[in-house]
Amino acid sequence: MITQRPRFTLDDRLPADHLAKALRADVASGLTAEPKTLPPKWFYDARGSELFEQITRLPEYYPTRAEQEILTRRAPEIAALTRAGTLFELGSGSSTKTRLLLDALTAAGTLSCYAPLDVSPSALEQAGTALVRDYPGLRVAATVTDFEADLTLPPDAPGPRLIAFLGSTIGNLDPEQRASFYRSLRRTLSADDALLLGADLAKDPEVLVRAYDDSAGVTAEFNKNVLNVIDRELDADFDPEAFAHVALWNEQEQRIEMHLRSLRAQSVKVPALDLSVDFAPDELMRTEISCKFRRDSLTTELAAAGLTVRHWWTDPAARFALLLAVPSR
Ligand code: SAH
Ligand code: AVI
């Protein structure tokens, strides 16, 4: 009897108590810090992932369309340059733009496997199911993991390996987190592997703030969704209506910051942590940074981790960059 390998597999590499332990630790340290902060990875439960997809279609949120423009033009060149046998993707979400790479790598005849990695099982499940339907010859090996905690890529995956990190999710990490991320990535790369990195570029702050404070209020809902996640997972009593969405440009750090502003004095209970957190009226809690990049400094920070930028492409309006980097010799 011939048994066939399923073409779509979903491997959950997060420990069973990950949500309980890691979210608890982040909430305990973030809500007792001054100022209060929460890491952005907790936005992405099923609802958060769906809201992010809505954000990508907003008229004000240009990064997705700008990166799509670059990929539309450059995917065949990327396929020819890398001749990738496996395409890994970190923080893959819906894998929508990735289809341009899959089309080009399939046409080049080199690709045998697509391996998306994300913290969101629902995003991986939906993307994987649609991809095996639309790409009849493709194997999709998805992994639920946190790329900040574990970046091991299976060494037996057919090479060369192309690691895509799109959407400027790199900008959601601060310089220290980025340095540590690049170092782990460099350790896992072989000489003939390559990194394809999408990075949003510094530009007029008004354009940036509009992209993170849209008129339909979708980004506000996305931002407040982190409170629903904490309420559900840690039995907390955050009232999302008691907070306002704030997006501001931090010129010094060259980043957009999303905050939640407490609309009044309030006390929030987090029973799972035996914690009661006081908010003053107008107090800001930072929920995300989104750093914006320049060619020189991004090239320099990658070089410091042993990654050489070989190609740099932008959309015609130079809003967004896609770069191809290889391990330095
Ligand atoms: N790459 C897609 C999605 C970007 S949204 C695009 O360009 O449109 C950011 C994605 O990264 C989400 O799917 C989120 O679940 C995932 N993500 C965020 N932090 C993560 C982490 N620490 N580890 C793994 N995935 C993460
Ligand atoms: C996923 N990440 C790159 C998005 C960004 O632009 O920083 C998340 C986002 N936050 C608000 N809008 C979109």
Short mmCIF file of C-alpha atoms and ligand atoms in Angstrom, two decimals:
data_model
loop_
_atom_site.label_atom_id
_atom_site.label_comp_id
_atom_site.label_asym_id
_atom_site.label_seq_id
_atom_site.Cartn_x
_atom_site.Cartn_y
_atom_site.Cartn_z
CA MET A 1 0.00 0.00 0.00
CA ILE A 2 1.32 3.48 -0.83
CA THR A 3 0.85 5.99 1.98
CA GLN A 4 1.18 9.62 1.06
CA ARG A 5 2.67 12.32 3.29
CA PRO A 6 0.07 15.02 3.96
CA ARG A 7 1.02 18.13 1.98
CA PHE A 8 0.08 20.46 4.85
CA THR A 9 1.44 19.86 8.35
CA LEU A 10 1.11 22.13 11.38
CA ASP A 11 3.67 21.53 14.10
CA ASP A 12 3.09 23.31 17.41
CA ARG A 13 6.54 23.92 18.88
CA LEU A 14 5.31 26.10 21.74
CA PRO A 15 5.12 24.24 25.07
CA ALA A 16 1.56 23.44 26.21
CA ASP A 17 1.81 26.03 29.01
CA HIS A 18 3.39 28.70 26.77
CA LEU A 19 0.38 31.00 26.72
CA ALA A 20 -0.07 30.73 30.45
CA LYS A 21 3.61 31.15 31.33
CA ALA A 22 4.94 33.62 28.73
CA LEU A 23 1.86 35.90 28.75
CA ARG A 24 1.83 35.88 32.56
CA ALA A 25 5.52 36.83 32.68
CA ASP A 26 5.11 39.62 30.10
CA VAL A 27 1.99 41.03 31.77
CA ALA A 28 3.54 40.83 35.25
CA SER A 29 6.69 42.69 34.22
CA GLY A 30 5.03 45.07 31.72
CA LEU A 31 2.18 46.24 33.96
CA THR A 32 4.44 46.84 36.95
CA ALA A 33 7.03 48.78 34.89
CA GLU A 34 7.18 52.54 34.67
CA PRO A 35 5.95 53.42 32.05
CA LYS A 36 3.70 50.38 31.52
CA THR A 37 4.32 48.33 28.35
CA LEU A 38 3.08 45.15 26.67
CA PRO A 39 4.90 43.24 23.88
CA PRO A 40 3.12 43.37 20.49
CA LYS A 41 3.17 39.60 19.89
CA TRP A 42 0.08 39.25 22.12
CA PHE A 43 -2.08 41.15 19.59
CA TYR A 44 -2.31 38.08 17.39
CA ASP A 45 -5.05 35.79 18.68
CA ALA A 46 -7.57 34.75 15.97
CA ARG A 47 -9.39 38.12 16.20
CA GLY A 48 -6.12 40.09 16.21
CA SER A 49 -4.83 38.24 13.15
CA GLU A 50 -8.12 38.99 11.36
CA LEU A 51 -7.91 42.69 12.36
CA PHE A 52 -4.33 42.87 11.05
CA GLU A 53 -5.57 41.53 7.69
CA GLN A 54 -8.16 44.34 7.66
CA ILE A 55 -5.38 46.85 8.42
CA THR A 56 -3.44 45.70 5.36
CA ARG A 57 -6.39 46.74 3.18
CA LEU A 58 -6.86 50.23 4.72
CA PRO A 59 -6.22 53.21 2.42
CA GLU A 60 -3.89 54.78 5.02
CA TYR A 61 -1.79 51.63 5.64
CA TYR A 62 0.60 51.79 2.67
CA PRO A 63 3.34 49.26 3.78
CA THR A 64 1.57 46.13 2.53
CA ARG A 65 0.84 47.62 -0.89
CA ALA A 66 4.34 49.10 -1.21
CA GLU A 67 6.00 45.76 -0.39
CA GLN A 68 3.60 44.00 -2.74
CA GLU A 69 4.69 46.38 -5.54
CA ILE A 70 8.34 45.45 -4.95
CA LEU A 71 7.60 41.73 -4.84
CA THR A 72 5.50 41.91 -8.01
CA ARG A 73 8.49 43.39 -9.85
CA ARG A 74 11.33 41.53 -8.18
CA ALA A 75 10.11 38.03 -7.31
CA PRO A 76 11.45 36.43 -10.53
CA GLU A 77 14.87 38.04 -9.87
CA ILE A 78 14.80 36.85 -6.25
CA ALA A 79 13.97 33.32 -7.42
CA ALA A 80 16.84 33.39 -9.94
CA LEU A 81 19.31 34.79 -7.39
CA THR A 82 18.46 32.37 -4.58
CA ARG A 83 17.27 29.21 -6.39
CA ALA A 84 15.62 28.34 -3.07
CA GLY A 85 14.63 24.75 -2.36
CA THR A 86 12.84 25.72 0.87
CA LEU A 87 11.20 29.06 1.58
CA PHE A 88 10.95 29.74 5.31
CA GLU A 89 8.87 32.70 6.44
CA LEU A 90 8.92 34.27 9.90
CA GLY A 91 5.70 35.91 11.13
CA SER A 92 3.99 34.75 7.94
CA GLY A 93 0.39 35.69 8.92
CA SER A 94 -1.92 35.09 5.93
CA SER A 95 1.05 34.49 3.54
CA THR A 96 -0.76 36.64 0.96
CA LYS A 97 2.27 38.52 -0.44
CA THR A 98 4.29 35.32 -0.17
CA ARG A 99 2.29 33.95 -3.10
CA LEU A 100 4.35 36.19 -5.40
CA LEU A 101 7.52 34.42 -4.18
CA LEU A 102 5.87 31.00 -4.38
CA ASP A 103 4.79 31.71 -7.98
CA ALA A 104 8.31 32.77 -8.98
CA LEU A 105 10.10 29.93 -7.17
CA THR A 106 7.66 27.38 -8.58
CA ALA A 107 8.17 28.77 -12.09
CA ALA A 108 11.96 28.55 -11.58
CA GLY A 109 11.45 24.88 -10.67
CA THR A 110 13.61 24.93 -7.51
CA LEU A 111 11.06 25.02 -4.67
CA SER A 112 9.96 21.87 -2.87
CA CYS A 113 8.73 23.19 0.48
CA TYR A 114 7.24 26.31 2.06
CA ALA A 115 7.77 26.52 5.82
CA PRO A 116 5.84 29.37 7.51
CA LEU A 117 6.45 30.12 11.21
CA ASP A 118 4.10 32.22 13.33
CA VAL A 119 2.79 32.56 16.91
CA SER A 120 -0.75 32.48 15.54
CA PRO A 121 -2.05 28.92 14.92
CA SER A 122 -5.25 30.27 13.31
CA ALA A 123 -3.28 32.31 10.75
CA LEU A 124 -1.09 29.29 9.89
CA GLU A 125 -4.08 26.96 9.63
CA GLN A 126 -5.98 29.27 7.26
CA ALA A 127 -2.96 30.13 5.13
CA GLY A 128 -1.76 26.51 4.88
CA THR A 129 -5.16 25.14 3.89
CA ALA A 130 -5.55 27.73 1.12
CA LEU A 131 -1.98 27.28 -0.15
CA VAL A 132 -2.11 23.50 -0.63
CA ARG A 133 -5.42 23.99 -2.45
CA ASP A 134 -3.93 26.63 -4.79
CA TYR A 135 -0.42 25.10 -5.25
CA PRO A 136 -1.00 21.41 -6.09
CA GLY A 137 2.71 20.41 -6.04
CA LEU A 138 3.71 22.31 -2.91
CA ARG A 139 4.41 20.90 0.55
CA VAL A 140 3.58 23.33 3.38
CA ALA A 141 5.27 22.57 6.72
CA ALA A 142 3.97 25.18 9.18
CA THR A 143 5.28 25.72 12.72
CA VAL A 144 3.70 27.56 15.63
CA THR A 145 6.62 29.20 17.41
CA ASP A 146 7.97 32.46 18.82
CA PHE A 147 10.83 33.58 16.56
CA GLU A 148 12.32 35.63 19.40
CA ALA A 149 12.65 32.55 21.61
CA ASP A 150 13.43 29.82 19.06
CA LEU A 151 14.77 30.32 15.55
CA THR A 152 15.96 26.78 14.80
CA LEU A 153 15.22 25.88 11.20
CA PRO A 154 15.30 22.18 10.26
CA PRO A 155 18.79 21.61 8.76
CA ASP A 156 17.47 18.76 6.57
CA ALA A 157 15.09 21.05 4.63
CA PRO A 158 16.06 21.03 0.94
CA GLY A 159 18.46 23.92 0.28
CA PRO A 160 19.31 26.53 -0.54
CA ARG A 161 17.10 28.01 2.13
CA LEU A 162 15.52 31.45 1.72
CA ILE A 163 14.29 33.02 4.96
CA ALA A 164 11.69 35.71 4.31
CA PHE A 165 10.78 38.19 7.04
CA LEU A 166 8.26 40.50 5.40
CA GLY A 167 5.94 43.33 6.35
CA SER A 168 8.56 45.22 8.43
CA THR A 169 7.78 43.06 11.47
CA ILE A 170 11.52 43.58 12.17
CA GLY A 171 10.49 47.14 13.12
CA ASN A 172 8.41 45.82 16.02
CA LEU A 173 11.69 44.91 17.74
CA ASP A 174 13.91 47.51 19.44
CA PRO A 175 17.62 47.76 18.45
CA GLU A 176 18.71 45.33 21.20
CA GLN A 177 16.03 42.77 20.29
CA ARG A 178 16.98 43.14 16.61
CA ALA A 179 20.67 42.53 17.33
CA SER A 180 19.86 39.36 19.24
CA PHE A 181 17.43 38.24 16.50
CA TYR A 182 20.05 38.77 13.73
CA ARG A 183 22.66 36.85 15.73
CA SER A 184 20.35 33.83 16.19
CA LEU A 185 19.42 33.97 12.53
CA ARG A 186 23.06 34.17 11.44
CA ARG A 187 23.86 31.09 13.56
CA THR A 188 21.20 29.03 11.79
CA LEU A 189 22.16 30.12 8.22
CA SER A 190 24.47 28.08 5.96
CA ALA A 191 26.75 29.71 3.38
CA ASP A 192 24.28 29.33 0.50
CA ASP A 193 21.18 30.50 2.44
CA ALA A 194 19.78 34.02 2.20
CA LEU A 195 17.57 36.43 4.15
CA LEU A 196 14.83 38.44 2.41
CA LEU A 197 13.92 41.28 4.75
CA GLY A 198 11.09 43.82 4.32
CA ALA A 199 11.63 47.18 6.06
CA ASP A 200 9.44 50.25 6.21
CA LEU A 201 11.44 53.44 5.52
CA ALA A 202 11.49 56.72 7.48
CA LYS A 203 9.20 59.32 5.90
CA ASP A 204 6.88 62.27 6.60
CA PRO A 205 5.59 61.73 10.18
CA GLU A 206 2.07 62.78 9.12
CA VAL A 207 1.89 59.90 6.64
CA LEU A 208 3.20 57.54 9.31
CA VAL A 209 0.76 58.62 12.02
CA ARG A 210 -2.19 58.32 9.60
CA ALA A 211 -1.10 54.74 8.76
CA TYR A 212 -1.37 53.85 12.47
CA ASP A 213 -4.49 55.88 13.30
CA ASP A 214 -6.88 55.15 10.46
CA SER A 215 -10.19 56.92 10.04
CA ALA A 216 -12.25 53.69 10.20
CA GLY A 217 -10.83 52.85 13.65
CA VAL A 218 -9.54 49.38 12.71
CA THR A 219 -6.07 50.00 14.18
CA ALA A 220 -7.72 51.25 17.38
CA GLU A 221 -9.65 47.98 17.63
CA PHE A 222 -6.47 45.98 16.89
CA ASN A 223 -4.64 47.88 19.64
CA LYS A 224 -7.41 47.35 22.21
CA ASN A 225 -7.65 43.66 21.31
CA VAL A 226 -4.59 42.97 23.47
CA LEU A 227 -6.78 43.81 26.48
CA ASN A 228 -9.32 41.17 25.40
CA VAL A 229 -6.49 38.63 25.18
CA ILE A 230 -5.36 39.41 28.74
CA ASP A 231 -8.95 39.35 30.03
CA ARG A 232 -9.60 35.96 28.43
CA GLU A 233 -6.28 34.26 29.23
CA LEU A 234 -5.58 35.71 32.68
CA ASP A 235 -9.15 36.38 33.78
CA ALA A 236 -8.38 40.11 34.06
CA ASP A 237 -11.06 42.83 34.05
CA PHE A 238 -9.70 45.37 31.56
CA ASP A 239 -12.55 47.36 29.99
CA PRO A 240 -11.31 48.17 26.46
CA GLU A 241 -13.83 51.05 26.34
CA ALA A 242 -11.98 52.72 29.22
CA PHE A 243 -8.89 53.19 27.01
CA ALA A 244 -8.25 55.28 23.89
CA HIS A 245 -5.98 54.34 20.99
CA VAL A 246 -2.95 56.63 20.57
CA ALA A 247 -0.40 56.56 17.69
CA LEU A 248 2.54 58.95 17.87
CA TRP A 249 5.85 59.53 16.10
CA ASN A 250 8.94 59.38 18.32
CA GLU A 251 11.47 61.49 16.38
CA GLN A 252 14.39 60.63 18.67
CA GLU A 253 13.93 56.85 18.27
CA GLN A 254 12.62 57.10 14.66
CA ARG A 255 9.60 54.98 15.45
CA ILE A 256 5.83 54.98 15.57
CA GLU A 257 4.54 54.06 19.00
CA MET A 258 1.08 52.72 19.74
CA HIS A 259 -0.24 53.32 23.23
CA LEU A 260 -3.47 52.83 25.14
CA ARG A 261 -4.47 55.94 27.12
CA SER A 262 -6.47 55.42 30.29
CA LEU A 263 -9.61 57.56 30.03
CA ARG A 264 -9.94 57.83 33.82
CA ALA A 265 -8.40 56.77 37.10
CA GLN A 266 -8.98 53.03 37.27
CA SER A 267 -7.80 49.87 38.91
CA VAL A 268 -7.52 46.67 36.86
CA LYS A 269 -7.43 43.24 38.49
CA VAL A 270 -5.39 40.36 37.07
CA PRO A 271 -6.39 37.46 39.37
CA ALA A 272 -4.10 34.92 37.64
CA LEU A 273 -1.19 37.07 38.83
CA ASP A 274 -2.72 38.18 42.09
CA LEU A 275 -2.15 41.69 40.77
CA SER A 276 -4.10 44.95 40.90
CA VAL A 277 -2.83 47.65 38.54
CA ASP A 278 -3.64 51.35 38.99
CA PHE A 279 -3.93 53.68 36.00
CA ALA A 280 -3.93 57.47 36.39
CA PRO A 281 -6.19 59.55 34.10
CA ASP A 282 -4.42 59.96 30.70
CA GLU A 283 -1.69 57.50 31.65
CA LEU A 284 -0.15 55.88 28.56
CA MET A 285 0.62 52.17 28.29
CA ARG A 286 2.88 51.38 25.28
CA THR A 287 1.69 48.38 23.27
CA GLU A 288 3.88 48.49 20.13
CA ILE A 289 6.88 50.15 18.55
CA SER A 290 7.23 50.21 14.78
CA CYS A 291 10.74 51.40 13.90
CA LYS A 292 11.31 53.04 10.52
CA PHE A 293 14.60 52.47 8.71
CA ARG A 294 17.29 54.09 6.55
CA ARG A 295 19.50 52.17 4.16
CA ASP A 296 22.84 52.99 5.84
CA SER A 297 21.90 52.15 9.41
CA LEU A 298 19.98 48.98 8.49
CA THR A 299 22.94 47.75 6.38
CA THR A 300 25.28 48.51 9.29
CA GLU A 301 23.21 46.68 11.91
CA LEU A 302 22.97 43.59 9.68
CA ALA A 303 26.73 43.70 8.99
CA ALA A 304 27.40 43.81 12.74
CA ALA A 305 25.68 40.40 12.97
CA GLY A 306 27.55 38.93 10.00
CA LEU A 307 24.96 39.54 7.28
CA THR A 308 25.94 41.33 4.06
CA VAL A 309 23.26 43.18 2.10
CA ARG A 310 23.61 42.14 -1.56
CA HIS A 311 20.47 43.72 -3.05
CA TRP A 312 18.24 46.62 -2.01
CA TRP A 313 14.99 47.28 -3.83
CA THR A 314 12.30 49.89 -3.10
CA ASP A 315 8.85 50.65 -4.48
CA PRO A 316 8.75 53.55 -7.01
CA ALA A 317 7.73 56.01 -4.25
CA ALA A 318 10.62 54.77 -2.00
CA ARG A 319 8.30 54.15 0.96
CA PHE A 320 9.41 50.59 1.67
CA ALA A 321 12.55 48.47 1.06
CA LEU A 322 13.11 44.79 0.44
CA LEU A 323 16.67 43.58 0.86
CA LEU A 324 18.47 40.34 0.17
CA ALA A 325 21.30 39.56 2.60
CA VAL A 326 23.73 36.63 2.77
CA PRO A 327 26.12 35.38 5.48
CA SER A 328 29.29 37.52 5.39
CA ARG A 329 32.43 35.62 4.41
N1 SAH B 1 4.17 38.82 7.25
C1 SAH B 1 2.78 39.23 7.16
C2 SAH B 1 2.14 39.42 8.54
C3 SAH B 1 2.69 40.56 9.35
S1 SAH B 1 1.80 40.75 10.88
C4 SAH B 1 2.68 40.49 6.36
O1 SAH B 1 3.71 41.02 5.94
O2 SAH B 1 1.56 40.95 6.10
C5 SAH B 1 2.98 40.11 12.01
C6 SAH B 1 2.92 38.60 12.07
O3 SAH B 1 3.98 38.13 12.89
C7 SAH B 1 1.62 38.08 12.70
O4 SAH B 1 1.11 37.02 11.93
C8 SAH B 1 2.04 37.62 14.09
O5 SAH B 1 1.26 36.55 14.57
C9 SAH B 1 3.49 37.24 13.86
N2 SAH B 1 4.35 37.43 15.04
C10 SAH B 1 4.48 38.53 15.81
N3 SAH B 1 5.39 38.34 16.78
C11 SAH B 1 5.85 37.06 16.61
C12 SAH B 1 6.82 36.26 17.28
N4 SAH B 1 7.49 36.74 18.34
N5 SAH B 1 7.05 35.00 16.83
C13 SAH B 1 6.36 34.51 15.74
N6 SAH B 1 5.44 35.22 15.07
C14 SAH B 1 5.19 36.48 15.48
C1 AVI B 2 3.22 43.61 11.86
N1 AVI B 2 3.72 44.98 11.97
C2 AVI B 2 4.87 45.19 11.09
C3 AVI B 2 2.70 46.01 11.84
C4 AVI B 2 3.37 47.41 11.87
O1 AVI B 2 3.12 48.17 10.93
O2 AVI B 2 4.15 47.68 12.78
C5 AVI B 2 1.66 45.90 12.93
C6 AVI B 2 0.70 47.05 12.94
N2 AVI B 2 0.43 47.78 13.99
C7 AVI B 2 -0.46 48.70 13.66
N3 AVI B 2 -0.75 48.59 12.39
C8 AVI B 2 -0.06 47.54 11.92
#
